[in-house]
Coordinates of C-alpha atoms and ligand atoms in Angstrom, one line a residue:
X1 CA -20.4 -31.4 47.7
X2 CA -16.6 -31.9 48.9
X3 CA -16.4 -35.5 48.1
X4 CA -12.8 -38.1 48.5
X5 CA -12.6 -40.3 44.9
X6 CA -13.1 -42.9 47.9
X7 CA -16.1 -42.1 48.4
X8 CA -17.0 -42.6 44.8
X9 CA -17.3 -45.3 42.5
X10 CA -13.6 -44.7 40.6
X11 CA -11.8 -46.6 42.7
X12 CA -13.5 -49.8 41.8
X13 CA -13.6 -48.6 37.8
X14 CA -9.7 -48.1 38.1
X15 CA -9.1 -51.8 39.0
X16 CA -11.0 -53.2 36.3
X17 CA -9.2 -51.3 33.7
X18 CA -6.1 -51.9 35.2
X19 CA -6.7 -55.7 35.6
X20 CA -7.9 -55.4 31.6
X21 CA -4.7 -53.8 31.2
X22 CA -2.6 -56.6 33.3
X23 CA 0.6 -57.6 31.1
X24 CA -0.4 -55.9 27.9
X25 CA 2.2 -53.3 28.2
X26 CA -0.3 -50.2 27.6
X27 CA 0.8 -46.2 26.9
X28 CA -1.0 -43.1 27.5
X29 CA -0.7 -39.3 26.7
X30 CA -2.5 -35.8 27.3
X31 CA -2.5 -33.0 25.5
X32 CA -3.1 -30.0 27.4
X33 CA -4.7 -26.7 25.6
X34 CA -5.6 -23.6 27.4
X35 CA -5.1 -22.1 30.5
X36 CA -3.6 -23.3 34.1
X37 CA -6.7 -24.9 35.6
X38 CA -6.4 -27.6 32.5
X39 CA -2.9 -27.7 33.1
X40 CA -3.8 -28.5 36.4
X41 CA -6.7 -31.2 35.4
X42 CA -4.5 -33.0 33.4
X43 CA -1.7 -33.4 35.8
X44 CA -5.0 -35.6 37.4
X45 CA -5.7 -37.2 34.5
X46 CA -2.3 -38.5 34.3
X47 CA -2.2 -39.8 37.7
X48 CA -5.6 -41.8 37.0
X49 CA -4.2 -43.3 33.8
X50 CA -1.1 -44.4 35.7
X51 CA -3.2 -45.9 38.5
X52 CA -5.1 -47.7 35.9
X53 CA -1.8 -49.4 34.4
X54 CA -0.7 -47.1 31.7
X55 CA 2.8 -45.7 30.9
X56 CA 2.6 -42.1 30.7
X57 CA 4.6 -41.4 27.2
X58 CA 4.5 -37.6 25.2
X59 CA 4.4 -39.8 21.9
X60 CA 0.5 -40.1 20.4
X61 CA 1.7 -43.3 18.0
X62 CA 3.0 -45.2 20.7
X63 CA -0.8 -45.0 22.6
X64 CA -3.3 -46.7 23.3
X65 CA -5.2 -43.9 25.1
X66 CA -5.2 -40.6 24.2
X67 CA -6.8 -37.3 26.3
X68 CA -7.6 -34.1 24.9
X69 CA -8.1 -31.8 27.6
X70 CA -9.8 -28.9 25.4
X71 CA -10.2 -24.7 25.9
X72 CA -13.5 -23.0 25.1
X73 CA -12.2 -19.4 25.6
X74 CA -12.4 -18.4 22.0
X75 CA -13.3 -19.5 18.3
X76 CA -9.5 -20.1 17.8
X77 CA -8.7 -22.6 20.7
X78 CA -11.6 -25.0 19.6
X79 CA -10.4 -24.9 16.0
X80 CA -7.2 -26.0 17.5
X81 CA -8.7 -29.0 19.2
X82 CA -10.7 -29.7 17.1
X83 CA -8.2 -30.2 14.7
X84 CA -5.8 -32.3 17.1
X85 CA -8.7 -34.3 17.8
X86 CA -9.3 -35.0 14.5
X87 CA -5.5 -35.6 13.6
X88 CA -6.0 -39.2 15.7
X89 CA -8.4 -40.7 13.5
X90 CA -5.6 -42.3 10.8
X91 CA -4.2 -43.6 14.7
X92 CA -7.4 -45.1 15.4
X93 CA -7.7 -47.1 11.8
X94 CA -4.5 -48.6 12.3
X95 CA -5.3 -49.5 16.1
X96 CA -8.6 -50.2 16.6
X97 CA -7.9 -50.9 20.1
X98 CA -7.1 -47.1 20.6
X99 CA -9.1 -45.0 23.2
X100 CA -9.5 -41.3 22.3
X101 CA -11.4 -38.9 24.6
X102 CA -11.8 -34.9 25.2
X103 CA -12.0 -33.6 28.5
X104 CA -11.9 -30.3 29.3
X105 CA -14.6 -26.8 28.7
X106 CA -15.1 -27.7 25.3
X107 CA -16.7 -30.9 25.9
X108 CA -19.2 -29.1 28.0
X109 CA -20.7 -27.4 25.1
X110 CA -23.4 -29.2 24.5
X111 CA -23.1 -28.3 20.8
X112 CA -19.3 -29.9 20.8
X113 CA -20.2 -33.3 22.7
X114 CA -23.3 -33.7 20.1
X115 CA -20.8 -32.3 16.7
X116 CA -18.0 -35.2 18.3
X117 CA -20.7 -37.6 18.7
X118 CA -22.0 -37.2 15.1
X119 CA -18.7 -36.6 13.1
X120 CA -16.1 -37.9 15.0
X121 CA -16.4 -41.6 15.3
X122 CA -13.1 -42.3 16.4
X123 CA -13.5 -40.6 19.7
X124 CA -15.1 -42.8 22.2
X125 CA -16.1 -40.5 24.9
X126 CA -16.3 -36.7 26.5
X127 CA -16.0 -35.5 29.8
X128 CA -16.6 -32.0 31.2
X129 CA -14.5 -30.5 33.3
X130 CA -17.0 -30.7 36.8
X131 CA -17.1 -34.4 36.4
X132 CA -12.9 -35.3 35.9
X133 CA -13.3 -37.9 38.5
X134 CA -15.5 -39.9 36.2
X135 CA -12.8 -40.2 33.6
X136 CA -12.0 -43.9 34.8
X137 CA -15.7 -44.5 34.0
X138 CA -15.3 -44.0 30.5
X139 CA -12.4 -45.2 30.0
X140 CA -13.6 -48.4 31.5
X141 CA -16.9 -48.2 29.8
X142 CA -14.9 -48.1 26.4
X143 CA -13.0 -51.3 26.9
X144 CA -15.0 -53.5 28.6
X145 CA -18.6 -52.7 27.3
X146 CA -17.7 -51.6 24.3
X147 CA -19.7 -48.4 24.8
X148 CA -19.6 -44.5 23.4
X149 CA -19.9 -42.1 26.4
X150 CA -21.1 -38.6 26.1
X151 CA -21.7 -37.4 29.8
X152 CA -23.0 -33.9 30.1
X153 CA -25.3 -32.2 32.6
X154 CA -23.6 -31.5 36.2
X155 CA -24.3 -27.8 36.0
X156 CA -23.0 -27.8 39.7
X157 CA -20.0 -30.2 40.2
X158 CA -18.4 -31.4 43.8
X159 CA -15.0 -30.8 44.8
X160 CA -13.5 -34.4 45.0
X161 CA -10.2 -34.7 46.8
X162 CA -7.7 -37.5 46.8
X163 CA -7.2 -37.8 42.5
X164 CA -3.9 -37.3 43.0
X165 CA -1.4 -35.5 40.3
X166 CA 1.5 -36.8 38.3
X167 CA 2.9 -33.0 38.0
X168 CA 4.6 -31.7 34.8
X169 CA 7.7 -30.2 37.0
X170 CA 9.3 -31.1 39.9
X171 CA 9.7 -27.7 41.3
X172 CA 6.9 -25.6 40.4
X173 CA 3.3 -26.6 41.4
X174 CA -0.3 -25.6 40.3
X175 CA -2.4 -26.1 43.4
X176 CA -6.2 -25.9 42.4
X177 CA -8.0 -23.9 45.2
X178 CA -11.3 -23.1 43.6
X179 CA -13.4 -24.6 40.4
X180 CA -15.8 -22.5 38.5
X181 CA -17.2 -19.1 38.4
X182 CA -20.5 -17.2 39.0
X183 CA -19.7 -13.9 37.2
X184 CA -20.8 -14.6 33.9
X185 CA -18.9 -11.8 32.4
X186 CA -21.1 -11.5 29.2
X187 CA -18.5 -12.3 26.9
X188 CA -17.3 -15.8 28.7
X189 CA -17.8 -19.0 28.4
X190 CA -16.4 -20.4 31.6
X191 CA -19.3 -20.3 34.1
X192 CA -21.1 -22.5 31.4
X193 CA -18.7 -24.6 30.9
X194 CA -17.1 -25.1 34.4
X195 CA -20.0 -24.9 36.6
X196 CA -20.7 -22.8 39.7
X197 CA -17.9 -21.6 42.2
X198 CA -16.5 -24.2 44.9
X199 CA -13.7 -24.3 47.2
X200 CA -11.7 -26.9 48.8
X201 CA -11.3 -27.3 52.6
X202 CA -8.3 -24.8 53.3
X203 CA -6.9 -28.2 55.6
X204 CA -6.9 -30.5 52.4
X205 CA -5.2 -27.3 50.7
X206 CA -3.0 -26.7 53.4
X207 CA -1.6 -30.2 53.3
X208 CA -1.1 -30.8 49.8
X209 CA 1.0 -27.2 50.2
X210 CA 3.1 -29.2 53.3
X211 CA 3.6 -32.2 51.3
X212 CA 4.7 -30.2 48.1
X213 CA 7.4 -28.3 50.1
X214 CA 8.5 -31.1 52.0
X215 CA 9.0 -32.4 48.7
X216 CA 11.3 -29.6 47.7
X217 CA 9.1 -28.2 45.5
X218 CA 10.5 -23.8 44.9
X219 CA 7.1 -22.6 43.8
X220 CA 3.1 -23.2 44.7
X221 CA 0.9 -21.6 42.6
X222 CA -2.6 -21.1 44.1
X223 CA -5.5 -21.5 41.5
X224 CA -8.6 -20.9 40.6
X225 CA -10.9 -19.1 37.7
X226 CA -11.3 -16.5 40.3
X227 CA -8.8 -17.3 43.1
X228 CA -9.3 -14.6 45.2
X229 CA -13.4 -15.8 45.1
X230 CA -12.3 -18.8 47.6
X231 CA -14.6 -19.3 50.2
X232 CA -14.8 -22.3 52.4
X233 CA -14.1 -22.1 56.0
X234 CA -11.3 -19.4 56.0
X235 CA -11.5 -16.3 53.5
X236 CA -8.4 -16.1 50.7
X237 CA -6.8 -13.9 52.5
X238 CA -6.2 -15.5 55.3
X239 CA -5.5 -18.8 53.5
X240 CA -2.9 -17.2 51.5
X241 CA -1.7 -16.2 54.9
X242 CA -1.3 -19.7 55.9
X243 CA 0.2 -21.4 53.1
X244 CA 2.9 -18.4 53.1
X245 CA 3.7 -19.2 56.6
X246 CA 4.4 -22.8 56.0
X247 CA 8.1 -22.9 57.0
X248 CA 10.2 -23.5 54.2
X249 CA 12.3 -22.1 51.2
X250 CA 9.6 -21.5 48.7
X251 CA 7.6 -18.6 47.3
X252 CA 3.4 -18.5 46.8
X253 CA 1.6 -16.7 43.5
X254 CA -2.1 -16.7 43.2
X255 CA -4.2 -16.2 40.3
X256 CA -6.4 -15.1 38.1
X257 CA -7.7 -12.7 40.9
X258 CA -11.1 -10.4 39.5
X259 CA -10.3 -6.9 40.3
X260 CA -14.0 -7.4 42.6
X261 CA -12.5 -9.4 45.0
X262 CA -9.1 -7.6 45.5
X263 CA -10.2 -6.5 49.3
X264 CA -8.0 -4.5 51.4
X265 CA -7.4 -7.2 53.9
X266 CA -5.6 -9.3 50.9
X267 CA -3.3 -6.3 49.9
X268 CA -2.4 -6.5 53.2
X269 CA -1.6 -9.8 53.3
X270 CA 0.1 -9.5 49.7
X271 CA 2.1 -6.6 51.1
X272 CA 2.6 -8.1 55.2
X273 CA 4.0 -11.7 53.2
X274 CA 6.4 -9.8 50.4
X275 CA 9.1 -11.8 50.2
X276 CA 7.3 -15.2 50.2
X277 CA 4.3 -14.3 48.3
X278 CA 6.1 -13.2 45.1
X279 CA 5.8 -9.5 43.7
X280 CA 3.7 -10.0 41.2
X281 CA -0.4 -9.5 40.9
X282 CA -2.4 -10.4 37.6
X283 CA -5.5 -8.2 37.6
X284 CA -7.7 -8.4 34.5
X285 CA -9.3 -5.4 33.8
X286 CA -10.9 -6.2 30.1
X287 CA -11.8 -2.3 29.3
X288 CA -11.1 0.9 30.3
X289 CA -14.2 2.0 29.6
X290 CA -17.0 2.5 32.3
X291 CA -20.1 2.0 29.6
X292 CA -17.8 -1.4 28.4
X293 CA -17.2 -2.7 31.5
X294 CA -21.0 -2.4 32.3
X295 CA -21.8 -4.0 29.4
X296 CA -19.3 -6.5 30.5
X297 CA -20.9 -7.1 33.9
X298 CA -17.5 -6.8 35.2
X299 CA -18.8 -5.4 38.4
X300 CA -16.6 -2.3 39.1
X301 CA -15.5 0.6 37.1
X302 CA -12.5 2.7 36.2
X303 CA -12.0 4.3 39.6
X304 CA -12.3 1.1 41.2
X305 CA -9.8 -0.5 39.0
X306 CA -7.3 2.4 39.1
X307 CA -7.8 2.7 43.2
X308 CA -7.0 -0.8 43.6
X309 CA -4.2 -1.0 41.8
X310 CA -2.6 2.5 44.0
X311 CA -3.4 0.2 46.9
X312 CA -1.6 -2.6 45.7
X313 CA 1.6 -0.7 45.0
X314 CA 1.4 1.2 48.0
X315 CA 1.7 -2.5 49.7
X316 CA 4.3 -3.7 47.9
X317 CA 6.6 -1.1 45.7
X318 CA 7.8 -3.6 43.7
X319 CA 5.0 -5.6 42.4
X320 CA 4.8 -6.3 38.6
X321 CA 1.0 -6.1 37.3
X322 CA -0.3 -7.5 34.4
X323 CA -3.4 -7.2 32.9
X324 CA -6.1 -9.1 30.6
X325 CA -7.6 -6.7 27.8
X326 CA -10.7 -7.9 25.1
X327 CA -10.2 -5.2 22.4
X328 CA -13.7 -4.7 20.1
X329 CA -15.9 -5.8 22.1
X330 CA -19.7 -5.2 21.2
X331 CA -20.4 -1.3 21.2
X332 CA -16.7 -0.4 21.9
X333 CA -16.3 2.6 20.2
X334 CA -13.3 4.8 19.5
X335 CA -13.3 7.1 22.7
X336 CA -14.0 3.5 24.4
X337 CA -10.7 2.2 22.7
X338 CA -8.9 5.5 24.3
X339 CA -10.2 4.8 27.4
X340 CA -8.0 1.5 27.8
X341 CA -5.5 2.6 25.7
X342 CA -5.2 5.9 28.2
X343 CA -5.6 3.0 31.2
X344 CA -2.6 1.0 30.5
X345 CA -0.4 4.7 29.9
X346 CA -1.5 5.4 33.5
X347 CA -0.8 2.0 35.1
X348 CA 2.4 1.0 33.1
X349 CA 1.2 -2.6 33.4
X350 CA 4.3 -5.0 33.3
X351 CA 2.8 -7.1 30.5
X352 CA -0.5 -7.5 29.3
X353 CA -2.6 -10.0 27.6
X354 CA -4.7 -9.1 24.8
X355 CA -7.8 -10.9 22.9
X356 CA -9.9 -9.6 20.4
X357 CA -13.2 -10.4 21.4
X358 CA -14.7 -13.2 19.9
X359 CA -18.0 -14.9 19.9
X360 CA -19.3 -17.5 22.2
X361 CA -22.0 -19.0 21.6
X362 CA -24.7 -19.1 25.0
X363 CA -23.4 -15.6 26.1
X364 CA -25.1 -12.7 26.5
X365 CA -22.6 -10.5 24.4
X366 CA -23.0 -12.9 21.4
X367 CA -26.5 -11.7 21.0
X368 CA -25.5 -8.1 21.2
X369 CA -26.2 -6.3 18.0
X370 CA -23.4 -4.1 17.8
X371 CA -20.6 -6.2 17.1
X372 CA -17.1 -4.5 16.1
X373 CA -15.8 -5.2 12.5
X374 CA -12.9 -7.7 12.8
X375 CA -10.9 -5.3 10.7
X376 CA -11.2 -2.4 13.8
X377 CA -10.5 -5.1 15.9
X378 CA -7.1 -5.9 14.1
X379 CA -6.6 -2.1 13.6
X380 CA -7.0 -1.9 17.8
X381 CA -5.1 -4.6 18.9
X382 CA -2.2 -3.4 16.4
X383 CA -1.8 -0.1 18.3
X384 CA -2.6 -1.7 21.6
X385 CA 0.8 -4.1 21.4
X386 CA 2.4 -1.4 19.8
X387 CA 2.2 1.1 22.9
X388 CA 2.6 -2.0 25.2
X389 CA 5.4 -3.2 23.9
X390 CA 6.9 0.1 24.4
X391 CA 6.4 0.6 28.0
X392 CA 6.9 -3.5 29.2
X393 CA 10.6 -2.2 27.0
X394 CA 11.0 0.8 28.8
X395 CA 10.1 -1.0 32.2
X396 CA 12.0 -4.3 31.6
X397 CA 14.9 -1.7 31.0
X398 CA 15.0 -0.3 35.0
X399 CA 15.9 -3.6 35.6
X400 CA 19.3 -4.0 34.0
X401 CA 22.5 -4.2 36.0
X402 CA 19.8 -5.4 38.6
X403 CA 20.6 -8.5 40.5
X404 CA 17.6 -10.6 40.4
X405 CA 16.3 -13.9 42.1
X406 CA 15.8 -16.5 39.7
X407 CA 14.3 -20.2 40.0
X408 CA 15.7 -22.1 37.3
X409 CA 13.0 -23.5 34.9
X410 CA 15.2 -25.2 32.0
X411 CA 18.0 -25.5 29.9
X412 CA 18.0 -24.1 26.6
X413 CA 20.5 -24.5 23.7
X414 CA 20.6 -21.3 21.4
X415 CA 23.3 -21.3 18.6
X416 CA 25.0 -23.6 20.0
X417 CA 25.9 -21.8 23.3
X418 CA 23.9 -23.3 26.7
X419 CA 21.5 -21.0 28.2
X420 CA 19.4 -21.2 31.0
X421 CA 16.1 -20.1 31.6
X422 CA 13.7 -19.3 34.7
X423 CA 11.3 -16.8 36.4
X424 CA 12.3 -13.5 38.3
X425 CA 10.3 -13.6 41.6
X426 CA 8.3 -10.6 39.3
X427 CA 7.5 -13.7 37.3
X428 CA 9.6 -12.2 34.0
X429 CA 11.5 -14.8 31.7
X430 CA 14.8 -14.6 32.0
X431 CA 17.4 -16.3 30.0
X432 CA 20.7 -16.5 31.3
X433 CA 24.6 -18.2 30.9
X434 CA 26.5 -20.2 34.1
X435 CA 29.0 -21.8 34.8
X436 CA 26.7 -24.6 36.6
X437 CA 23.2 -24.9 38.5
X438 CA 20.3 -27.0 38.3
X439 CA 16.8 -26.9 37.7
X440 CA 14.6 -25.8 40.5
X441 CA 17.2 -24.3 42.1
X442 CA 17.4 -20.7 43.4
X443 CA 20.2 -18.5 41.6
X444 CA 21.0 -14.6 41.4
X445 CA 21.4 -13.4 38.1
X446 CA 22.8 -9.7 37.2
X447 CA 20.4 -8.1 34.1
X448 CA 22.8 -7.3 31.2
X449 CA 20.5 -6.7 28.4
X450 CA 16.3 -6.1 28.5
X451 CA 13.4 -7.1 25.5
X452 CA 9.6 -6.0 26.1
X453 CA 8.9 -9.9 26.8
X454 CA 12.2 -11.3 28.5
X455 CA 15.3 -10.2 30.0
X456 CA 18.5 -11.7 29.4
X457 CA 22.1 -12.1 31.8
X458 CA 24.7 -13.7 33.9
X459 CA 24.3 -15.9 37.0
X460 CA 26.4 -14.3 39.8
X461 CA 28.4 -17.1 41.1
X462 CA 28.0 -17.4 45.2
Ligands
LIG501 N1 -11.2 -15.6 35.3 C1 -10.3 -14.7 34.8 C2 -9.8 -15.1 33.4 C3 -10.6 -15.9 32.5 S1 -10.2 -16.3 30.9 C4 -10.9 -13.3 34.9 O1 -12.0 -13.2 35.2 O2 -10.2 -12.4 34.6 C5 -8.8 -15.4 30.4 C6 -9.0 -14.2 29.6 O3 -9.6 -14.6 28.4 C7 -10.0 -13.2 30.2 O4 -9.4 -12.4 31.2 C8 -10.4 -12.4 29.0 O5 -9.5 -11.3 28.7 C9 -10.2 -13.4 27.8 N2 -11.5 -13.8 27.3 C10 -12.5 -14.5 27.9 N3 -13.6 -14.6 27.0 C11 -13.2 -14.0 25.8 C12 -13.9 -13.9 24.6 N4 -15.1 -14.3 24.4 N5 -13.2 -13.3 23.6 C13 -11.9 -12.8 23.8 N6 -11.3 -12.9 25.0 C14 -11.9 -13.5 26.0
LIG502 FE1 -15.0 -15.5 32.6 FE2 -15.6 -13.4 34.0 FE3 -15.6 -15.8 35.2 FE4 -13.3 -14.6 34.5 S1 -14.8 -13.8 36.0 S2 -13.9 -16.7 34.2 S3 -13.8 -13.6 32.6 S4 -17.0 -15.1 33.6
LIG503 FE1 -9.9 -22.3 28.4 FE2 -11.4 -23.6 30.1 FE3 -9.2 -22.4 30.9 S1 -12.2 -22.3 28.5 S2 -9.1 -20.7 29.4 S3 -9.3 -24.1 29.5 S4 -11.1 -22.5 32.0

């Protein structure tokens, strides 16, 4: 259901924290794991903890509330959180007062919420994803009644607007277009965790995108698990269409897009809008291998993949593609390893991003009885980086003594020289000396010297 928080009961659980919270001088902090769409939550979070009279610091001793906004994705990233969870608890002894709570996919494992609620006492409440608009419940719920909050269940979750965002940068934005996913790719986590597909009303999206670049923000970023999925009352396409044509000095990425949903009618879009929708197209395509992807459920094959992608540079020469790739999953044999390996030497991707496959529990894959040995999974992944690194080298190399478009992200110090740093409009890293500029401004900056992850040069002075 497409809901406004004023609609809902937060509102009224805002105002009595914040009246708890009248004079006593309270800070707050998130820590953000995992991908974009957290990145995105928390920026939410933040603005509900502001509304409900805390001061937003980055220092965990100085709190009084403190929100770990988790990532499922694999073993490694709840180890992590785990582990920065657990770091709080010699915070909590010394302030008793101290509110700790995890948000994000891990707390909608089941397994998670009921291993917190067991064995780690000092957190006083977790919050899935599909729910953030409850997160002034608990909060509330901790300090006034004194109570431990474990809310799981929504499987579906409603798209509540108005939450508001205290954002990370004042230049680049993460617009959240879509929640969830129905794919169920049999490795993933993430339609358990983050509950069936929705999409917001392309006229809330639309004026959020107005407000942001009346703001003078350089960059929107549209979002979602599968972005190009969106489907309210106007398709992706042609809302990617209309937030491209809002007048203004700014350019529009999308992602992730699933290779399923990467119709003609948005290539053409992608390729009618180059210029303000940036060069640059993220396409996961997992495996290389027909039998893997099956096994994957990812929906489309090789062919698909590789036809897609001729589209997509036929529509815009310039693009920069990058790629997702899950190296040993179950059954991947050698000739399956080739397959992707001889995929990425046909494609030239930009960059990819590669994951050894690992277990989640719930999935389908995890029952699968042929899992790879995590020794041919290291021996994989070490060629696969290998032969990438190469060709993102040998690509980032055709662009020196380029002049490039660059918005700048953030000034960096580097043996005692001052760099800059920022984003080509192909969304590569660039680090880079001038004379003067500012962040979040537009600058042109000549390519003197290339790496397989970032480029380096000299803004050209106008
Ligand atoms: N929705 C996007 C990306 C989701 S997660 C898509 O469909 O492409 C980001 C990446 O994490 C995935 O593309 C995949 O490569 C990787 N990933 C997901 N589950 C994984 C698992 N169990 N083990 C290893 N990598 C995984
Ligand atoms: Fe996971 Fe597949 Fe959904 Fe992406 S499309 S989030 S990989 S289930
Ligand atoms: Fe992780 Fe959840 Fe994103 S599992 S990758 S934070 S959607």
């Amino acid at each position: 259901m497409n809901l406004n928080l004023h609609e809902t009961d937060t509102p009224r659980y805002i105002e009595r924290v914040k009246k708890y919270n009248e004079g006593k001088n309270k800070y707050a902090t998130v820590i953000t794991l995992g991908c974009q769409q957290n990145e995105a939550d928390s920026e939410k979070i933040k603005a509900m903890a502001r509304d409900m009279g805390y001061t937003l610091t980055d220092k965990a001793e100085l709190c009084d509330l403190i929100v770990v906004n988790t990532c499922a994705i694999r073993e490694h990233a709840e180890q992590k959180a785990l582990s920065i969870v657990g770091n709080f608890k010699a915070l909590r002894r010394e302030n008793p007062d101290l509110v700790v709570g995890v948000c994000g996919c891990m707390a909608a494992e089941p397994h998670v919420a009921e291993k917190i609620k067991k064995s780690y006492h000092h957190v006083s409440f977790t919050l899935e994803p599909s729910m953030l608009h409850r997160f002034p419940e608990l909060v509330c719920r901790t300090l006034l009644d004194r109570r431990r909050s474990f809310v799981l269940g929504l499987d579906e979750g409603d798209v509540v607007e108005g939450m508001g965002s205290v954002r990370l940068s004042s230049h680049k934005a993460w617009v959240s277009i879509m929640y969830g996913c129905n794919n169920f790719c049999s490795y993933c986590i993430v339609p358990y965790v983050r509950g069936r597909e929705r999409s917001r009303k392309s006229e809330d999206i639309l004026a959020e995108c107005r407000e942001l670049v009346g703001l003078g923000y350089k960059e929107i970023t549209l979002l979602g698990q599968n972005v190009n999925s969106y489907r309210a009352d106007i398709s992706f396409p042609e809302l990617l269409r209309r937030v491209a044509g809002i007048p203004g000095d700014f350019i529009v990425r999308f992602m992730t897009s699933h290779p399923k949903d990467a119709s003609d009618e948005l290539i053409a879009v992608f390729g009618d809008y180059s210029g303000k929708i940036a060069p640059s197209f993220h396409l996961p395509l997992q495996s290389g291998s027909d039998p893997i992807l099956k096994a994957m459920n990812r929906t489309y094959n090789r062919q698909r993949y590789l036809d897609t992608v001729r589209k997509i540079r036929e529509a815009v020469p310039d693009v920069a593609l990058t790629s997702d790739i899950i190296v040993g999953f179950p059954g991947e044999t050698d000739e399956d390893f080739e397959a992707t390996l001889d995929i990425l030497r046909t494609v030239r991707f930009d960059m990819v991003f590669s994951f050894n496959y690992s277990i989640r529990e719930g999935t389908r894959a995890a029952g699968m009885q042929n899992q790879v040995p995590e020794q041919v999974k290291k021996e994989r992944m070490t060629r696969l980086l290998d032969m990438q690194c190469e060709i993102s080298r040998e690509i980032n190399d055709t662009h020196l003594g380029k002049t490039e478009r660059v918005i700048v992200d953030a000034v960096e110090k580097k043996d005692g020289a001052v760099l800059y740093n920022g984003r080509t409009s192909q969304n590569k890293l660039v680090h880079f000396t001038s004379s003067g500029c500012k962040i979040g401004d537009f600058v042109k900056v000549k390519i003197t010297r290339a790496g397989a992850f970032d480029l380096f040069g000299e803004m050209e002075e106008i």
